[in-house]
Tab-separated table of C-alpha atoms in Angstrom:
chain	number	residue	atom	x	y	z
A	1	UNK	CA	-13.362	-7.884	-4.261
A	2	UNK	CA	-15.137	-4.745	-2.566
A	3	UNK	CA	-14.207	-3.422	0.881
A	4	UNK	CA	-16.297	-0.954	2.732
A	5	UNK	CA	-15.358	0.944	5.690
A	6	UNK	CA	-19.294	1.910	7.349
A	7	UNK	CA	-18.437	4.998	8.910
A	8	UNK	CA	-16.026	2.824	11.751
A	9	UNK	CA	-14.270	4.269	14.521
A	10	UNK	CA	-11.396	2.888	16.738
A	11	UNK	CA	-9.686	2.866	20.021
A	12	UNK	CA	-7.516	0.778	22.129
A	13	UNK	CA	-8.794	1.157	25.207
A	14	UNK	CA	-12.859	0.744	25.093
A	15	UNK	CA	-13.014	2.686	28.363
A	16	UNK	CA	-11.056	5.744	27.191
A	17	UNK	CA	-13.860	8.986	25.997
A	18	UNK	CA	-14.491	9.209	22.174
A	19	UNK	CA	-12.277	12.150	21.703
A	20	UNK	CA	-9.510	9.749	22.556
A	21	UNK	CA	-10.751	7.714	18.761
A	22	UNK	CA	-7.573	6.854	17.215
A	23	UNK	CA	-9.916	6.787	13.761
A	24	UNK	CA	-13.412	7.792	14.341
A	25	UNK	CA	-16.559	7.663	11.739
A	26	UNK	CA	-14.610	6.827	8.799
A	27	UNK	CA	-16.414	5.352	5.732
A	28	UNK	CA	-14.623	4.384	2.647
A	29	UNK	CA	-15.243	1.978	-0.503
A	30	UNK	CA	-12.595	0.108	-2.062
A	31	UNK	CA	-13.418	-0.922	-5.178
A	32	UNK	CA	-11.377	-3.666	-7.579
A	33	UNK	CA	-8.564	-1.965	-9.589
A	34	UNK	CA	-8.136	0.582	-7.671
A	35	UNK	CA	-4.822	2.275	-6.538
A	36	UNK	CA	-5.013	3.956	-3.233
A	37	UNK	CA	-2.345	5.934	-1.417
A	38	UNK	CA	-3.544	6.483	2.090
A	39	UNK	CA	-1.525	9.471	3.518
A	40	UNK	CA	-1.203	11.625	6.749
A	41	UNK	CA	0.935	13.240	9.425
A	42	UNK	CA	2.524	10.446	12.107
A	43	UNK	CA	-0.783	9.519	14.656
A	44	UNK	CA	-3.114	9.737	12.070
A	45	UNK	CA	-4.725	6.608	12.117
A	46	UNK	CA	-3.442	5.024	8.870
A	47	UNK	CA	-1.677	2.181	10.099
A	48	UNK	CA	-4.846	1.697	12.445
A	49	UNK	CA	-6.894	1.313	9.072
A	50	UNK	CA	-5.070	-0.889	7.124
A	51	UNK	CA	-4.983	-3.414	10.203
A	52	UNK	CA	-9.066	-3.435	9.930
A	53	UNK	CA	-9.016	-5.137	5.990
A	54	UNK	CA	-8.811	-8.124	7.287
A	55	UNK	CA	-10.152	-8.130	10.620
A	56	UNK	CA	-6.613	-7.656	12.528
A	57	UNK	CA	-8.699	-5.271	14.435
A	58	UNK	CA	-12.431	-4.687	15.231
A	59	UNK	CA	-13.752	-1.640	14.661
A	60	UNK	CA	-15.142	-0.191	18.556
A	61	UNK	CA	-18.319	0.964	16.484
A	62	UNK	CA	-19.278	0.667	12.464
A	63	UNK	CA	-18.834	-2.483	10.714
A	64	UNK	CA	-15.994	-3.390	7.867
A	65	UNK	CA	-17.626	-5.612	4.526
A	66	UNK	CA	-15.900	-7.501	1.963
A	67	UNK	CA	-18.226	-8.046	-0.736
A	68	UNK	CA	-21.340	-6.559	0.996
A	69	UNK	CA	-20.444	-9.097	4.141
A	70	UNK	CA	-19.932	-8.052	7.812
A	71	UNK	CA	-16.352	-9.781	8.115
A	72	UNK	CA	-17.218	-10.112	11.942
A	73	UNK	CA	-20.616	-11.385	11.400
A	74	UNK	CA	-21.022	-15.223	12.480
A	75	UNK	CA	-20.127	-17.402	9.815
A	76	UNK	CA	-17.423	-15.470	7.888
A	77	UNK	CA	-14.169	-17.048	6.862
A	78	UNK	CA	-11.706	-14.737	7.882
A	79	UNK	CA	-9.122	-16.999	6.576
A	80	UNK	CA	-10.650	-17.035	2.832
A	81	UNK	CA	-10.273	-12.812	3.104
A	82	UNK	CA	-6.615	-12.893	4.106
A	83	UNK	CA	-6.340	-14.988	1.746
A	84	UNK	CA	-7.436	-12.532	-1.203
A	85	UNK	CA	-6.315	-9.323	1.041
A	86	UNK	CA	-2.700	-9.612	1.687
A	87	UNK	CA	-1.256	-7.046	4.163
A	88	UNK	CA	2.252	-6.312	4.020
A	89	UNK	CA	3.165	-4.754	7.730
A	90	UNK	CA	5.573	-1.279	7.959
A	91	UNK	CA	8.046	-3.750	10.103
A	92	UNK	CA	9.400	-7.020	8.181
A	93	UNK	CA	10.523	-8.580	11.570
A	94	UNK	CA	6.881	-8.946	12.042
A	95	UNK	CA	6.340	-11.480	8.993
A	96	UNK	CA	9.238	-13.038	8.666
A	97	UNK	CA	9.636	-16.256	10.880
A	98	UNK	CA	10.705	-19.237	8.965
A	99	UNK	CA	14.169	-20.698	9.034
A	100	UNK	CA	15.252	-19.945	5.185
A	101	UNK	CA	14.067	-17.444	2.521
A	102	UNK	CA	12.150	-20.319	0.587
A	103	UNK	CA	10.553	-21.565	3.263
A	104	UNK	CA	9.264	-18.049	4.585
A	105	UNK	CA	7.985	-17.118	0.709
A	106	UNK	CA	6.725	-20.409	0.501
A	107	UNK	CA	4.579	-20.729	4.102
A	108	UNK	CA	1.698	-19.261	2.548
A	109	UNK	CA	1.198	-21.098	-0.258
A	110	UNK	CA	1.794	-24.112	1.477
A	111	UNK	CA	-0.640	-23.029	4.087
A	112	UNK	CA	-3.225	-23.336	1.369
A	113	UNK	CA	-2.063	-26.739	-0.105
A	114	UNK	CA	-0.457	-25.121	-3.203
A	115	UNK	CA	1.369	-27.760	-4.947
A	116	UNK	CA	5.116	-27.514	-4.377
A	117	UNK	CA	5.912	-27.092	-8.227
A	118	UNK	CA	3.650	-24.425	-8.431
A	119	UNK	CA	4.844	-22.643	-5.277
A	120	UNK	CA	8.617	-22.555	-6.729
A	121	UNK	CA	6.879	-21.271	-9.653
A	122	UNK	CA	5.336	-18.603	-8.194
A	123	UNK	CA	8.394	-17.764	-5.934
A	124	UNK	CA	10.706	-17.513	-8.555
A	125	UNK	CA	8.690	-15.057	-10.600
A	126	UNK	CA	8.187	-13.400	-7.403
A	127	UNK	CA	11.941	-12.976	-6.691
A	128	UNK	CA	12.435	-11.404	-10.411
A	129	UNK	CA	10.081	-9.025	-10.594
A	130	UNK	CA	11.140	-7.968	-6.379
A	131	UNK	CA	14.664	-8.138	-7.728
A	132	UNK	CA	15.651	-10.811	-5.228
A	133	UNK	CA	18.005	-13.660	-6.107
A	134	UNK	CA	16.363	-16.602	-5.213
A	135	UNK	CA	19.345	-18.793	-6.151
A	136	UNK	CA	21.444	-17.177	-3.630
A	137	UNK	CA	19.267	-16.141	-1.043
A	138	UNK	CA	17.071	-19.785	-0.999
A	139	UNK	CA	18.637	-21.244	1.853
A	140	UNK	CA	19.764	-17.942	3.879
A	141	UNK	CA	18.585	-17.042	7.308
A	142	UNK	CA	15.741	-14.192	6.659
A	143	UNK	CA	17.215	-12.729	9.768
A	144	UNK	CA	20.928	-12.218	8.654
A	145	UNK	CA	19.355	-10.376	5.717
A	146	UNK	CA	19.680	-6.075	5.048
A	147	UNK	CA	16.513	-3.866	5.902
A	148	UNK	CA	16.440	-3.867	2.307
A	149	UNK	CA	16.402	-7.462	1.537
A	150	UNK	CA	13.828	-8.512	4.605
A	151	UNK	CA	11.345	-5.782	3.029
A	152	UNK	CA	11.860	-7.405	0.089
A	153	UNK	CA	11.284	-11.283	1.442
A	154	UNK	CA	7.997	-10.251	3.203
A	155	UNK	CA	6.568	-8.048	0.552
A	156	UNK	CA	7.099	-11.836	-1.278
A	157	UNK	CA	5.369	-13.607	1.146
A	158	UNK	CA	2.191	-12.015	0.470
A	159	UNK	CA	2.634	-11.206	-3.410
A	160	UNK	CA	3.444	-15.106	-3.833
A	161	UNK	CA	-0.486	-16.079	-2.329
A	162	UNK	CA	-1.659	-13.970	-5.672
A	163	UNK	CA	-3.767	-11.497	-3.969
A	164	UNK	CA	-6.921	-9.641	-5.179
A	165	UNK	CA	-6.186	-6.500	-2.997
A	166	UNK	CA	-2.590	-5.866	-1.797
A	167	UNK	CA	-2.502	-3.619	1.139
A	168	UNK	CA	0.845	-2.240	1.907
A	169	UNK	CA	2.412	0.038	5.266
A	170	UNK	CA	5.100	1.749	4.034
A	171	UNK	CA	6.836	-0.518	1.527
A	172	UNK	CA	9.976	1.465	0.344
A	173	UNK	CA	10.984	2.202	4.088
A	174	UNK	CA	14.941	1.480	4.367
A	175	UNK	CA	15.210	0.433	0.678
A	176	UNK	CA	17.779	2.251	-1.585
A	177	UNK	CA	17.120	3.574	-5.013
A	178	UNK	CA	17.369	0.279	-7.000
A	179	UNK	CA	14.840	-1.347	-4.289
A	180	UNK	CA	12.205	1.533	-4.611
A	181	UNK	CA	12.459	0.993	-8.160
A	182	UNK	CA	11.871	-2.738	-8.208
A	183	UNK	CA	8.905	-2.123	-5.970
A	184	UNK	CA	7.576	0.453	-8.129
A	185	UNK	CA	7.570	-1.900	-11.125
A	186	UNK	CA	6.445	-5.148	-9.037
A	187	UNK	CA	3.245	-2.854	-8.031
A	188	UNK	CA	3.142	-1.368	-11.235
A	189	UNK	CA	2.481	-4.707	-12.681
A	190	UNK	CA	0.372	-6.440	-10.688
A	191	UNK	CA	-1.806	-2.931	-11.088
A	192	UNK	CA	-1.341	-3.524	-15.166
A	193	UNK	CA	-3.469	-7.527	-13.926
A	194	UNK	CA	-6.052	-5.628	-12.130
A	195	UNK	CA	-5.213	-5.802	-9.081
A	196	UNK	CA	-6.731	-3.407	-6.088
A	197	UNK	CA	-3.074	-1.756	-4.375
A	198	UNK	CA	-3.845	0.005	-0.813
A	199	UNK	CA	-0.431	1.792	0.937
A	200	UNK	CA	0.537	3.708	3.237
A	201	UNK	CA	3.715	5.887	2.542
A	202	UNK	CA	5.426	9.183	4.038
A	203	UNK	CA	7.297	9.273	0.409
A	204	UNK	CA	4.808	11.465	-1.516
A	205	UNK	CA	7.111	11.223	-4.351
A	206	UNK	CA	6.264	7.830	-4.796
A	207	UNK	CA	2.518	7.961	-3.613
A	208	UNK	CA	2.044	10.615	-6.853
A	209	UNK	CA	3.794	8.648	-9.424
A	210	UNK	CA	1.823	5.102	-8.332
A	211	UNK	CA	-1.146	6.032	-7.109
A	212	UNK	CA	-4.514	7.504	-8.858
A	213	UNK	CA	-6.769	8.221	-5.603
A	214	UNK	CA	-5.518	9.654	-2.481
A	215	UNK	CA	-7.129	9.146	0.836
A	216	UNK	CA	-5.823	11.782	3.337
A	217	UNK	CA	-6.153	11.188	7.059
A	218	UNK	CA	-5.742	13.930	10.195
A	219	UNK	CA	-6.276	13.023	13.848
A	220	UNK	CA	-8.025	10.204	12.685
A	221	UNK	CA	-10.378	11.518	10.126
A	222	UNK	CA	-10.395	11.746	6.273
A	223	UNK	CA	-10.017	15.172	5.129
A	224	UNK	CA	-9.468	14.008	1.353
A	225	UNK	CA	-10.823	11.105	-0.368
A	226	UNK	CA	-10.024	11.791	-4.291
A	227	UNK	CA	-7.976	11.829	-7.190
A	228	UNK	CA	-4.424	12.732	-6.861
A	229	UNK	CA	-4.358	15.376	-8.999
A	230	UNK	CA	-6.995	17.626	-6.774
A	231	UNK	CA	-4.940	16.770	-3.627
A	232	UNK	CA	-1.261	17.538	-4.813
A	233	UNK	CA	-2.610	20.740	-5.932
A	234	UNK	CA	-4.183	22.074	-3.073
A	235	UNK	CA	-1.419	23.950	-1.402
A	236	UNK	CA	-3.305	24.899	1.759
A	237	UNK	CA	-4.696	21.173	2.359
A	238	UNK	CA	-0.864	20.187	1.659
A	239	UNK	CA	-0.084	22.760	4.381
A	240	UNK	CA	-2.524	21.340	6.476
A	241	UNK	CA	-1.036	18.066	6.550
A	242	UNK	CA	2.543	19.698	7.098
A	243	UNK	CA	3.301	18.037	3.766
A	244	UNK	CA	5.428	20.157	0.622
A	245	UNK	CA	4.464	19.283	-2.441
A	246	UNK	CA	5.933	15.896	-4.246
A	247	UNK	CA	8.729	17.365	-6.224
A	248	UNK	CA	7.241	16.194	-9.584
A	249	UNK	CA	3.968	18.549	-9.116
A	250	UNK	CA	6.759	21.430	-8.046
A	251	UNK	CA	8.375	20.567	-11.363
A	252	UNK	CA	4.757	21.130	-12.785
A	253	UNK	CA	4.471	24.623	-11.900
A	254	UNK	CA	8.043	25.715	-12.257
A	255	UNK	CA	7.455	24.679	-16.308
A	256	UNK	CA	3.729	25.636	-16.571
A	257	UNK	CA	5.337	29.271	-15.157
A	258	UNK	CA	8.569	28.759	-17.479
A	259	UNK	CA	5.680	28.455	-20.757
A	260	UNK	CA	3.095	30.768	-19.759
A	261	UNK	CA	5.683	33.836	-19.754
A	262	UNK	CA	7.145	32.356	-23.161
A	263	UNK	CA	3.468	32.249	-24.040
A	264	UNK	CA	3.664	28.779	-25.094
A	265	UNK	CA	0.578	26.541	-25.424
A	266	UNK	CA	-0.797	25.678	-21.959
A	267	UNK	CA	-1.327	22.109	-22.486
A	268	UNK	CA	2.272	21.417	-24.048
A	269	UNK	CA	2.758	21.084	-19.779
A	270	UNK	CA	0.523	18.126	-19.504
A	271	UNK	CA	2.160	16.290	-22.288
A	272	UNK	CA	5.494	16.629	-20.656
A	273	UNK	CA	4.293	15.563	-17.022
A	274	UNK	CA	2.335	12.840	-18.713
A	275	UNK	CA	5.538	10.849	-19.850
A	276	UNK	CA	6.333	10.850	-16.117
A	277	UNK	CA	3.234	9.282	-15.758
A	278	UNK	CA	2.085	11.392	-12.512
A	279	UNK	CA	-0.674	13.182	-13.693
A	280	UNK	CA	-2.654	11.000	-15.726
């Protein structure tokens, strides 16, 4: 599936001036197999955006299309789009409603009329790849769960429906080592299927080993739409953003220096970060 932003703009209050945008004339494409990390000081506008891939919001001017389609145009099944663009929110308290952990992974699914054989299926290859125990956790409250563990549940809510594009706000927020990790490999496999992966994150570390294009957002407008590489390397756009550079590129330069004065072979540096698989 293709999503195109058409140069939209945004703001919650249609009477306040356009200066007052919270994203204004932005135009993107979103293309299949793509890996996205959408990035930006806090009030930037990225949570904004991801709320308009499936229609969540309106745009105040510029239209959103999946597929070449005005999502708000008459006629459009908004349900069939949510269906193949799953949004996982910044807050899990916001997606998590059902009485026990199987029933919340399972509501969409069910939603659907997915056979219940093939939703256990689903959820329990879900749970292993999120590192959840589905054994122990199947009948638990989602509320008496950690941070952690409610991330975790609603980030299988959506990954369970088997999404083309999987659009993400923050998804290692409150999780410890071990749970970044098992989110890194659950996107790093669905990714390795083809799948499109949109998120937002404030952990650069993790946006520059995951992602390969890097959207970059300032009081509402992109300032950066490219590959990762050209943005973690441009100190003064870094500077811009109030960011410091991901610790992996800082490892970059400290060996590229470290070889260069040893007058070692320049491209022995990109063979080392490549292992890392962050600049490649």
């Amino acid at each position: 599936m293709n999503i195109e932003f058409e140069s939209i703009s945004f703001r919650y209050e249609n009477k306040l001036p356009t200066s007052d945008m919270v994203i204004n004339d932005i135009s993107l494409n979103v293309g299949p197999g793509e890996f996205i990390g959408i990035v930006g000081p806090s009030g930037s506008g990225k949570t904004t955006l991801l709320q308009h891939f499936t229609g969540l919001l309106k745009p105040s001017a510029g239209r959103v299309l999946a597929d070449g389609n005005d999502i708000f145009s008459k006629g459009f099944n908004q349900n069939r789009l949510r269906r193949k663009v799953g949004v996982v929110f910044q807050f899990p308290e916001s997606q998590i409603f059902e009485e026990t952990v199987y029933d919340d992974i399972a509501f969409g699914p069910r939603n659907f009329f997915v056979e219940e054989m093939e939703i256990e299926r689903r959820a329990v290859e879900t749970c292993r790849i999120l590192g959840l125990d589905l054994q122990s956790l199947r009948n638990r409250s989602p509320f008496n769960l950690s941070e952690g563990e409610k991330r975790r549940v609603a980030l299988a809510g959506i990954v369970v429906m088997d999404p083309e594009i999987l659009v993400l706000d923050e998804p290692t927020a409150c999780l410890d080592a071990s749970g970044v990790r098992q989110v890194r490999n659950m996107l790093a496999e669905m990714f390795g299927m083809g799948k499109t992966i949109v998120l937002v994150s404030h952990d650069l570390d993790f946006v520059a080993r995951m992602c390969r294009r890097i959207v970059a957002l300032k009081s509402g407008v992109v300032i950066f739409d490219g590959e990762k590489q050209a943005f973690f390397k441009n100190r003064d756009l870094l500077n811009r953003l109030g960011f410091r550079e991901p610790k992996i590129y800082r490892y970059y330069n400290k060996i590229n220096a470290m070889l260069k004065r040893d007058n070692s072979s320049a491209s022995k540096i990109d063979e080392i970060m490549s292992v890392f698989g962050v600049l490649k």
